Coordinates of C-alpha atoms and ligand atoms in Angstrom, one line a residue:
X1 CA -67.2 -109.7 -43.4
X2 CA -66.9 -108.7 -39.7
X3 CA -70.2 -108.3 -37.8
X4 CA -71.3 -104.9 -36.4
X5 CA -71.7 -106.5 -32.9
X6 CA -69.0 -106.1 -30.3
X7 CA -67.2 -109.4 -29.8
X8 CA -65.5 -109.3 -26.4
X9 CA -62.8 -111.6 -25.3
X10 CA -62.8 -112.4 -21.6
X11 CA -59.5 -113.9 -20.5
X12 CA -58.9 -115.0 -16.9
X13 CA -55.5 -114.4 -15.4
X14 CA -52.7 -116.9 -15.0
X15 CA -52.2 -120.5 -16.2
X16 CA -49.7 -121.8 -18.7
X17 CA -49.7 -123.2 -22.2
X18 CA -49.0 -126.9 -22.8
X19 CA -49.6 -129.4 -25.7
X20 CA -49.2 -129.6 -29.4
X21 CA -51.0 -127.4 -31.9
X22 CA -51.1 -126.3 -35.5
X23 CA -52.2 -122.7 -36.2
X24 CA -54.0 -121.9 -39.4
X25 CA -52.3 -121.5 -42.8
X26 CA -50.1 -118.6 -43.8
X27 CA -52.2 -115.6 -44.8
X28 CA -49.6 -114.0 -47.1
X29 CA -49.0 -117.3 -49.0
X30 CA -52.8 -118.0 -49.1
X31 CA -53.5 -114.7 -50.9
X32 CA -50.7 -115.4 -53.4
X33 CA -51.8 -119.0 -54.1
X34 CA -55.2 -117.8 -55.2
X35 CA -53.7 -115.0 -57.4
X36 CA -51.2 -117.1 -59.2
X37 CA -53.4 -120.2 -59.4
X38 CA -56.1 -118.1 -61.1
X39 CA -53.7 -116.7 -63.7
X40 CA -52.0 -120.1 -64.4
X41 CA -52.7 -122.5 -67.2
X42 CA -54.1 -125.7 -65.7
X43 CA -55.5 -126.8 -62.3
X44 CA -53.9 -125.7 -59.1
X45 CA -54.6 -127.7 -55.9
X46 CA -54.0 -125.9 -52.6
X47 CA -53.8 -127.5 -49.1
X48 CA -53.5 -125.7 -45.8
X49 CA -55.4 -122.6 -47.2
X50 CA -56.3 -120.0 -44.5
X51 CA -60.1 -119.9 -44.3
X52 CA -59.9 -116.4 -42.8
X53 CA -61.8 -113.4 -44.0
X54 CA -58.8 -111.7 -45.6
X55 CA -57.7 -114.6 -47.8
X56 CA -61.4 -115.4 -48.5
X57 CA -61.8 -111.9 -49.8
X58 CA -59.1 -112.6 -52.3
X59 CA -60.7 -115.8 -53.3
X60 CA -64.1 -114.1 -53.8
X61 CA -62.5 -111.4 -55.9
X62 CA -61.2 -114.0 -58.3
X63 CA -64.5 -115.7 -58.5
X64 CA -66.0 -112.3 -59.4
X65 CA -63.3 -112.1 -62.1
X66 CA -64.7 -115.2 -63.6
X67 CA -62.3 -117.9 -62.1
X68 CA -63.8 -121.2 -61.2
X69 CA -62.6 -122.0 -57.6
X70 CA -63.8 -125.0 -55.5
X71 CA -63.5 -124.9 -51.7
X72 CA -62.2 -124.1 -49.3
X73 CA -63.1 -127.4 -47.6
X74 CA -60.7 -128.2 -44.7
X75 CA -58.1 -126.0 -46.2
X76 CA -58.3 -127.5 -49.7
X77 CA -58.9 -125.3 -52.7
X78 CA -59.0 -126.2 -56.4
X79 CA -58.5 -123.5 -59.0
X80 CA -59.2 -123.9 -62.7
X81 CA -56.6 -121.3 -63.9
X82 CA -57.8 -119.0 -66.7
X83 CA -54.3 -118.1 -68.0
X84 CA -52.7 -114.7 -68.0
X85 CA -55.4 -113.0 -70.1
X86 CA -58.5 -115.0 -69.1
X87 CA -60.0 -112.7 -66.3
X88 CA -63.4 -111.2 -67.0
X89 CA -64.9 -107.9 -65.9
X90 CA -66.8 -108.3 -62.6
X91 CA -70.4 -107.2 -62.3
X92 CA -69.6 -104.7 -59.5
X93 CA -66.8 -103.4 -57.2
X94 CA -64.4 -106.0 -55.7
X95 CA -64.8 -105.8 -51.9
X96 CA -61.6 -106.6 -50.2
X97 CA -62.9 -106.1 -46.7
X98 CA -60.1 -105.5 -44.2
X99 CA -57.2 -106.8 -46.3
X100 CA -54.4 -104.5 -47.3
X101 CA -52.6 -107.4 -49.0
X102 CA -55.6 -108.1 -51.3
X103 CA -56.0 -104.4 -52.3
X104 CA -52.3 -103.6 -52.9
X105 CA -51.4 -106.8 -54.7
X106 CA -54.6 -106.8 -56.8
X107 CA -54.0 -103.1 -57.8
X108 CA -50.8 -104.3 -59.5
X109 CA -52.1 -107.6 -60.9
X110 CA -55.2 -105.9 -62.4
X111 CA -53.6 -102.7 -63.7
X112 CA -52.7 -104.2 -67.0
X113 CA -55.7 -106.4 -67.6
X114 CA -57.6 -103.9 -69.9
X115 CA -60.6 -104.0 -67.5
X116 CA -62.5 -101.2 -65.8
X117 CA -62.5 -102.1 -62.1
X118 CA -63.2 -100.7 -58.7
X119 CA -61.5 -102.0 -55.5
X120 CA -63.2 -101.2 -52.2
X121 CA -62.6 -102.1 -48.5
X122 CA -63.9 -101.6 -45.0
X123 CA -63.4 -98.4 -43.0
X124 CA -60.0 -99.4 -41.7
X125 CA -58.7 -100.4 -45.2
X126 CA -60.2 -97.3 -46.7
X127 CA -58.0 -95.2 -44.4
X128 CA -54.7 -96.9 -45.2
X129 CA -52.2 -95.3 -47.7
X130 CA -52.5 -96.4 -51.3
X131 CA -50.4 -93.9 -53.1
X132 CA -47.4 -96.1 -52.3
X133 CA -48.7 -98.5 -54.9
X134 CA -50.6 -96.2 -57.3
X135 CA -47.7 -93.7 -57.8
X136 CA -45.3 -96.4 -59.2
X137 CA -48.1 -98.1 -61.1
X138 CA -48.9 -94.8 -62.8
X139 CA -45.2 -94.5 -63.7
X140 CA -45.6 -97.9 -65.5
X141 CA -48.4 -96.4 -67.5
X142 CA -51.4 -97.6 -65.4
X143 CA -54.5 -95.4 -65.0
X144 CA -55.3 -95.9 -61.3
X145 CA -57.2 -93.4 -59.2
X146 CA -57.4 -93.0 -55.4
X147 CA -59.5 -90.6 -53.3
X148 CA -57.9 -87.1 -52.8
X149 CA -56.5 -88.5 -49.5
X150 CA -54.7 -91.2 -51.4
X151 CA -57.0 -93.9 -50.1
X152 CA -59.4 -96.5 -51.4
X153 CA -61.7 -96.9 -53.4
X154 CA -59.2 -97.5 -56.2
X155 CA -60.5 -97.1 -59.7
X156 CA -58.6 -98.9 -62.4
X157 CA -59.1 -97.9 -66.1
X158 CA -58.0 -100.0 -69.1
X159 CA -54.8 -99.0 -70.8
X160 CA -53.1 -100.3 -73.9
X161 CA -50.1 -101.6 -72.2
X162 CA -47.8 -101.1 -69.1
X163 CA -44.0 -100.5 -69.3
X164 CA -41.5 -102.1 -67.0
X165 CA -40.0 -99.9 -64.3
X166 CA -36.8 -99.7 -62.3
X167 CA -38.1 -98.7 -58.8
X168 CA -36.4 -98.2 -55.5
X169 CA -39.0 -98.8 -52.7
X170 CA -39.2 -95.8 -50.4
X171 CA -40.3 -98.1 -47.5
X172 CA -39.5 -101.8 -46.8
X173 CA -42.8 -103.3 -48.0
X174 CA -43.6 -106.7 -49.5
X175 CA -46.9 -105.4 -50.6
X176 CA -45.4 -102.6 -52.8
X177 CA -42.7 -105.0 -54.1
X178 CA -45.3 -107.7 -54.9
X179 CA -47.7 -105.2 -56.5
X180 CA -45.1 -104.0 -58.9
X181 CA -43.8 -107.5 -59.7
X182 CA -47.4 -108.6 -60.5
X183 CA -48.0 -105.6 -62.7
X184 CA -44.6 -106.4 -64.3
X185 CA -46.0 -109.7 -65.5
X186 CA -48.1 -107.6 -67.9
X187 CA -45.5 -104.9 -68.7
X188 CA -43.2 -104.5 -71.8
X189 CA -39.6 -105.2 -70.8
X190 CA -38.1 -105.7 -67.4
X191 CA -39.6 -104.6 -64.0
X192 CA -36.9 -104.2 -61.3
X193 CA -37.7 -103.5 -57.7
X194 CA -35.0 -102.7 -55.1
X195 CA -35.9 -102.8 -51.4
X196 CA -34.2 -100.8 -48.6
X197 CA -34.3 -103.9 -46.4
X198 CA -35.4 -107.6 -47.0
X199 CA -39.1 -108.1 -46.9
X200 CA -41.2 -111.3 -47.2
X201 CA -40.4 -112.9 -50.6
X202 CA -43.4 -115.3 -51.0
X203 CA -44.4 -113.7 -54.3
X204 CA -40.9 -114.3 -55.8
X205 CA -40.8 -117.9 -54.5
X206 CA -44.2 -118.7 -55.7
X207 CA -43.7 -117.2 -59.1
X208 CA -40.7 -119.5 -59.5
X209 CA -42.8 -122.4 -58.3
X210 CA -45.3 -121.6 -61.1
X211 CA -42.4 -121.7 -63.6
X212 CA -42.1 -117.9 -64.0
X213 CA -38.4 -116.8 -64.0
X214 CA -37.6 -114.2 -61.3
X215 CA -34.1 -112.9 -60.8
X216 CA -32.7 -111.8 -57.5
X217 CA -29.4 -109.8 -57.4
X218 CA -28.6 -108.2 -54.0
X219 CA -31.6 -106.1 -52.9
X220 CA -33.2 -106.1 -56.4
X221 CA -35.9 -108.6 -57.7
X222 CA -36.7 -108.4 -61.4
X223 CA -38.8 -110.2 -64.0
X224 CA -39.7 -109.7 -67.7
X225 CA -43.3 -109.3 -68.8
X226 CA -45.1 -111.5 -71.2
X227 CA -44.4 -114.9 -69.7
X228 CA -46.9 -117.5 -68.5
X229 CA -47.6 -119.4 -65.3
X230 CA -48.0 -123.2 -65.1
X231 CA -50.4 -124.6 -62.5
X232 CA -48.8 -126.5 -59.6
X233 CA -49.8 -127.9 -56.2
X234 CA -49.2 -125.7 -53.1
X235 CA -49.0 -126.9 -49.5
X236 CA -49.3 -123.8 -47.3
X237 CA -47.5 -123.9 -44.0
X238 CA -48.9 -122.7 -40.7
X239 CA -48.6 -118.9 -40.3
X240 CA -45.6 -117.8 -38.2
X241 CA -47.6 -114.5 -37.5
X242 CA -50.3 -116.6 -35.8
X243 CA -47.8 -118.8 -34.2
X244 CA -46.2 -115.7 -32.7
X245 CA -49.0 -115.3 -30.1
X246 CA -48.1 -118.8 -28.8
X247 CA -44.4 -118.2 -29.0
X248 CA -44.9 -115.2 -26.7
X249 CA -47.6 -116.8 -24.5
X250 CA -45.5 -119.9 -23.8
X251 CA -42.4 -117.8 -23.2
X252 CA -44.0 -115.5 -20.6
X253 CA -46.2 -118.1 -18.7
X254 CA -44.2 -120.1 -16.2
X255 CA -44.6 -123.9 -16.6
X256 CA -45.4 -123.7 -20.4
X257 CA -44.1 -126.2 -22.9
X258 CA -45.8 -126.3 -26.4
X259 CA -45.0 -127.7 -29.8
X260 CA -46.2 -125.6 -32.8
X261 CA -46.3 -127.9 -35.8
X262 CA -45.5 -127.2 -39.5
X263 CA -44.7 -123.5 -39.1
X264 CA -43.4 -121.5 -42.0
X265 CA -39.9 -120.2 -41.1
X266 CA -39.0 -118.3 -44.2
X267 CA -35.9 -116.2 -43.3
X268 CA -37.8 -113.0 -44.3
X269 CA -40.4 -113.8 -41.6
X270 CA -38.4 -115.2 -38.7
X271 CA -37.7 -111.9 -36.9
X272 CA -40.0 -112.9 -34.0
X273 CA -37.9 -116.0 -33.2
X274 CA -34.7 -113.9 -33.4
X275 CA -36.0 -111.1 -31.2
X276 CA -37.5 -113.5 -28.6
X277 CA -34.2 -115.4 -28.4
X278 CA -32.3 -112.2 -27.9
X279 CA -34.7 -111.6 -25.0
X280 CA -33.8 -115.0 -23.5
X281 CA -36.6 -117.1 -24.9
X282 CA -36.3 -120.9 -25.1
X283 CA -37.3 -121.8 -28.7
X284 CA -36.1 -124.9 -30.5
X285 CA -36.5 -125.2 -34.2
X286 CA -37.1 -128.9 -34.9
X287 CA -37.5 -131.1 -38.0
X288 CA -36.6 -128.4 -40.5
X289 CA -37.7 -129.2 -44.0
X290 CA -38.6 -127.7 -47.4
X291 CA -42.3 -127.7 -48.4
X292 CA -42.9 -126.5 -51.9
X293 CA -40.1 -123.9 -51.9
X294 CA -40.9 -122.6 -48.3
X295 CA -38.9 -123.6 -45.2
X296 CA -41.0 -125.2 -42.5
X297 CA -40.3 -126.5 -39.0
X298 CA -41.9 -127.5 -35.7
X299 CA -41.2 -125.0 -32.9
X300 CA -40.9 -126.1 -29.3
X301 CA -41.3 -123.3 -26.8
X302 CA -40.8 -123.4 -23.1
X303 CA -41.2 -120.6 -20.6
X304 CA -38.2 -118.5 -19.9
X305 CA -37.0 -115.6 -17.9
X306 CA -37.1 -112.8 -20.5
X307 CA -35.1 -109.6 -20.3
X308 CA -35.5 -106.3 -22.1
X309 CA -33.5 -105.4 -25.2
X310 CA -32.9 -102.7 -27.8
X311 CA -34.5 -104.4 -30.8
X312 CA -32.1 -104.5 -33.8
X313 CA -33.4 -102.3 -36.6
X314 CA -32.6 -105.0 -39.2
X315 CA -35.1 -107.3 -37.6
X316 CA -38.0 -104.9 -37.9
X317 CA -39.2 -105.7 -41.4
X318 CA -38.7 -109.4 -40.6
X319 CA -41.1 -109.2 -37.6
X320 CA -43.4 -106.4 -38.7
X321 CA -46.7 -108.1 -37.9
X322 CA -45.5 -109.6 -34.7
X323 CA -44.8 -106.4 -32.7
X324 CA -48.2 -106.4 -30.8
X325 CA -47.3 -109.8 -29.4
X326 CA -43.6 -108.8 -28.9
X327 CA -44.8 -105.7 -26.9
X328 CA -46.5 -108.1 -24.5
X329 CA -43.3 -110.1 -24.1
X330 CA -41.5 -106.8 -23.4
X331 CA -44.1 -105.9 -20.7
X332 CA -43.2 -109.2 -19.0
X333 CA -39.5 -108.9 -19.4
X334 CA -37.0 -107.6 -16.8
X335 CA -35.9 -104.1 -17.7
X336 CA -36.4 -101.9 -20.7
X337 CA -37.2 -102.8 -24.3
X338 CA -36.7 -100.2 -27.0
X339 CA -38.1 -100.4 -30.5
X340 CA -37.1 -97.9 -33.2
X341 CA -37.4 -97.8 -37.0
X342 CA -40.9 -99.2 -37.0
X343 CA -43.0 -96.2 -38.2
X344 CA -44.8 -98.6 -40.6
X345 CA -46.7 -100.0 -37.6
X346 CA -48.7 -96.7 -37.5
X347 CA -50.4 -97.5 -40.9
X348 CA -51.5 -101.1 -40.3
X349 CA -55.1 -102.2 -39.5
X350 CA -54.8 -99.8 -36.6
X351 CA -51.9 -97.5 -35.4
X352 CA -50.3 -100.4 -33.7
X353 CA -47.8 -98.2 -31.7
X354 CA -50.5 -96.0 -30.2
X355 CA -53.2 -98.6 -29.7
X356 CA -50.7 -101.0 -27.9
X357 CA -49.3 -98.2 -25.8
X358 CA -52.8 -97.1 -24.7
X359 CA -53.8 -100.7 -23.9
X360 CA -50.6 -101.5 -22.0
X361 CA -50.9 -98.2 -20.1
X362 CA -54.5 -99.1 -19.1
X363 CA -53.1 -102.4 -17.8
X364 CA -50.6 -100.5 -15.6
X365 CA -47.6 -101.1 -17.9
X366 CA -45.1 -98.2 -18.4
X367 CA -45.2 -97.9 -22.2
X368 CA -44.1 -94.7 -24.0
X369 CA -44.8 -94.4 -27.7
X370 CA -42.3 -92.6 -30.0
X371 CA -42.7 -91.5 -33.6
X372 CA -41.1 -94.7 -34.9
X373 CA -41.4 -97.2 -32.0
X374 CA -42.0 -97.6 -28.3
X375 CA -40.2 -97.9 -25.0
X376 CA -41.6 -100.4 -22.6
X377 CA -40.5 -101.0 -19.0
X378 CA -41.1 -104.6 -18.0
X379 CA -43.0 -105.2 -14.8
X380 CA -46.4 -106.4 -13.6
X381 CA -49.6 -106.4 -15.7
X382 CA -52.9 -105.5 -14.0
X383 CA -56.3 -106.7 -15.1
X384 CA -58.5 -104.3 -17.1
X385 CA -60.4 -103.6 -20.2
X386 CA -58.7 -102.7 -23.5
X387 CA -59.8 -101.9 -27.0
X388 CA -58.4 -103.8 -30.0
X389 CA -59.6 -101.0 -32.5
X390 CA -60.8 -103.8 -34.8
X391 CA -57.2 -105.0 -35.2
X392 CA -56.9 -108.8 -35.0
X393 CA -53.3 -108.8 -33.9
X394 CA -53.9 -106.3 -31.0
X395 CA -56.8 -108.5 -29.8
X396 CA -54.7 -111.7 -29.8
X397 CA -51.7 -110.0 -28.2
X398 CA -53.7 -108.7 -25.2
X399 CA -55.3 -112.2 -24.8
X400 CA -51.8 -113.6 -24.2
X401 CA -51.1 -110.8 -21.7
X402 CA -53.6 -112.4 -19.4
X403 CA -51.3 -115.3 -18.8
X404 CA -49.2 -112.9 -16.6
X405 CA -51.9 -110.5 -15.5
X406 CA -53.0 -110.0 -11.9
X407 CA -56.7 -109.8 -12.9
X408 CA -59.1 -110.6 -15.8
X409 CA -58.5 -108.9 -19.1
X410 CA -61.5 -107.9 -21.3
X411 CA -60.8 -107.0 -24.9
X412 CA -63.3 -105.2 -27.0
X413 CA -64.0 -105.4 -30.8
X414 CA -62.4 -108.7 -31.5
X415 CA -64.4 -110.0 -34.5
X416 CA -61.6 -109.1 -36.8
X417 CA -59.6 -112.0 -35.3
X418 CA -61.4 -113.9 -38.0
X419 CA -59.5 -112.1 -40.7
X420 CA -56.3 -114.0 -40.0
X421 CA -57.0 -116.6 -37.2
X422 CA -60.4 -118.3 -37.3
X423 CA -60.8 -120.6 -34.3
X424 CA -58.3 -118.7 -32.2
X425 CA -60.5 -118.8 -29.0
X426 CA -61.0 -122.6 -29.3
X427 CA -57.3 -123.4 -30.2
X428 CA -55.9 -121.1 -27.5
X429 CA -58.3 -122.6 -25.0
X430 CA -57.2 -126.1 -25.9
X431 CA -53.6 -125.4 -24.8
X432 CA -54.5 -123.6 -21.6
X433 CA -55.5 -120.0 -22.2
X434 CA -58.6 -119.3 -20.0
X435 CA -60.4 -117.5 -22.8
X436 CA -64.1 -117.1 -23.6
X437 CA -65.9 -114.8 -26.1
X438 CA -69.2 -113.0 -25.8
X439 CA -71.2 -110.9 -28.3
X440 CA -72.6 -107.6 -27.2
X441 CA -75.1 -105.6 -29.3
Ligands
SPQ501 O1 -53.0 -107.5 -45.5 P1 -52.8 -106.6 -44.3 O2 -54.1 -106.0 -43.8 O3 -51.9 -105.4 -44.7 O4 -52.1 -107.4 -43.2 C1 -50.9 -107.3 -42.4 C2 -51.2 -108.1 -41.0 O5 -50.8 -107.7 -40.0 O6 -51.9 -109.1 -41.2 C3 -50.5 -105.9 -42.0 F1 -51.3 -105.2 -41.3 O7 -49.8 -108.0 -43.0 C4 -49.1 -107.5 -44.1 C5 -47.6 -107.2 -43.7 O8 -47.6 -106.2 -42.7 C6 -49.0 -108.7 -45.1 C7 -48.0 -108.5 -46.1 C8 -48.0 -109.4 -47.4 O9 -48.6 -110.4 -47.3 O10 -47.3 -109.0 -48.3 C9 -46.9 -107.6 -46.0 C10 -46.8 -106.7 -44.9 O11 -47.2 -105.4 -45.2 P2 -46.2 -104.3 -45.9 O12 -47.0 -103.0 -45.9 O13 -45.1 -104.2 -44.9 O14 -45.8 -104.7 -47.2

């Protein structure tokens, strides 16, 4: 997991991004490929797996649960599935590091296994809300405990069985939806989850790919418990959430022209493209194809003259992880950008509204946080030193800001970039970002 040393990014101002690059594999799909491959009957071969700390935490958890997993080697992973009832009790707590997806999806997947289990995480994960998953799991008959504050560690006790649930999600969250669908695999009857707005649907798509029937009617996804998963091969596309830093970087830096290859453009994830286009970005979607049930394309991005917008609320869940990068685009755009309906940003790896507002302010940008969003006046960006608060997406967003800054930007506490984007410094450097990293004790 992340080291205690302070990893600092030094990014020199100016320059542009040019060339062709493929960012690492999709984090959300990587997690799910390990989970479903482990429960399947037969051997699952994965390519394009994200070798980042978050998805590796999921992989290690399933090894601890007795699953034989080879790799990753160059993004290739082979899983000998143990079937729906083949997991074994681990010898100690499952450590999920910084990964909210691992903890919330595993809470559901493990609730009906008949095992005594403890799920732990790092200090950031241990401060994120877990009642959003433990409350509905309890309503299904699970015995899952949190701390008094509703946070991890989560302790799961064995139960005889779970019952299906008909649940309306109080927030648009793919993690709650996926948690309950995975618990529903082990429940009697039907589990129905209705979402207030569309969220990423990788769990539903991948369950179908493993031969498990999932119905979708309007905003409701449902499945019947008691079925089985059949192993299959999975080719994981590049992560649009990692591509987002380059979509923004190339858009804001004059003279840029890049091609991002093999990017997943699932409609439940494409908000960043829609929002940037509304701001005037020049993004071409090329060579669109279907890879194992997920839409994929190459994205060509050239610099453009961006203008501020009021971000449509319906785009918020479709771009939820891309807002740190989008705030940097807003800081470089002409006029005002207003985000509302995004209170969920306050309970991510950091409070992404406050941390971005503070960092932008220290770079001379007029950014005003609101309870559910932010108002940013575009203008110039000064050099300076900002904190990422151990949040990978904040660190990478501020690295891109240097492309338009008047002086050097130093970013503290960047080791968590390895949770989602190992090799960021090298890859970003290879297309023109003047970035170096340095470890400080
Ligand atoms: O896994 P984690 O730590 O929650 O990661 C984040 C991220 O920025 O990488 C959120 F901080 O992504 C979540 C995302 O925000 C990944 C995810 C998923 O794979 O299902 C769903 C989203 O979370 P939520 O809470 O909106 O369901």
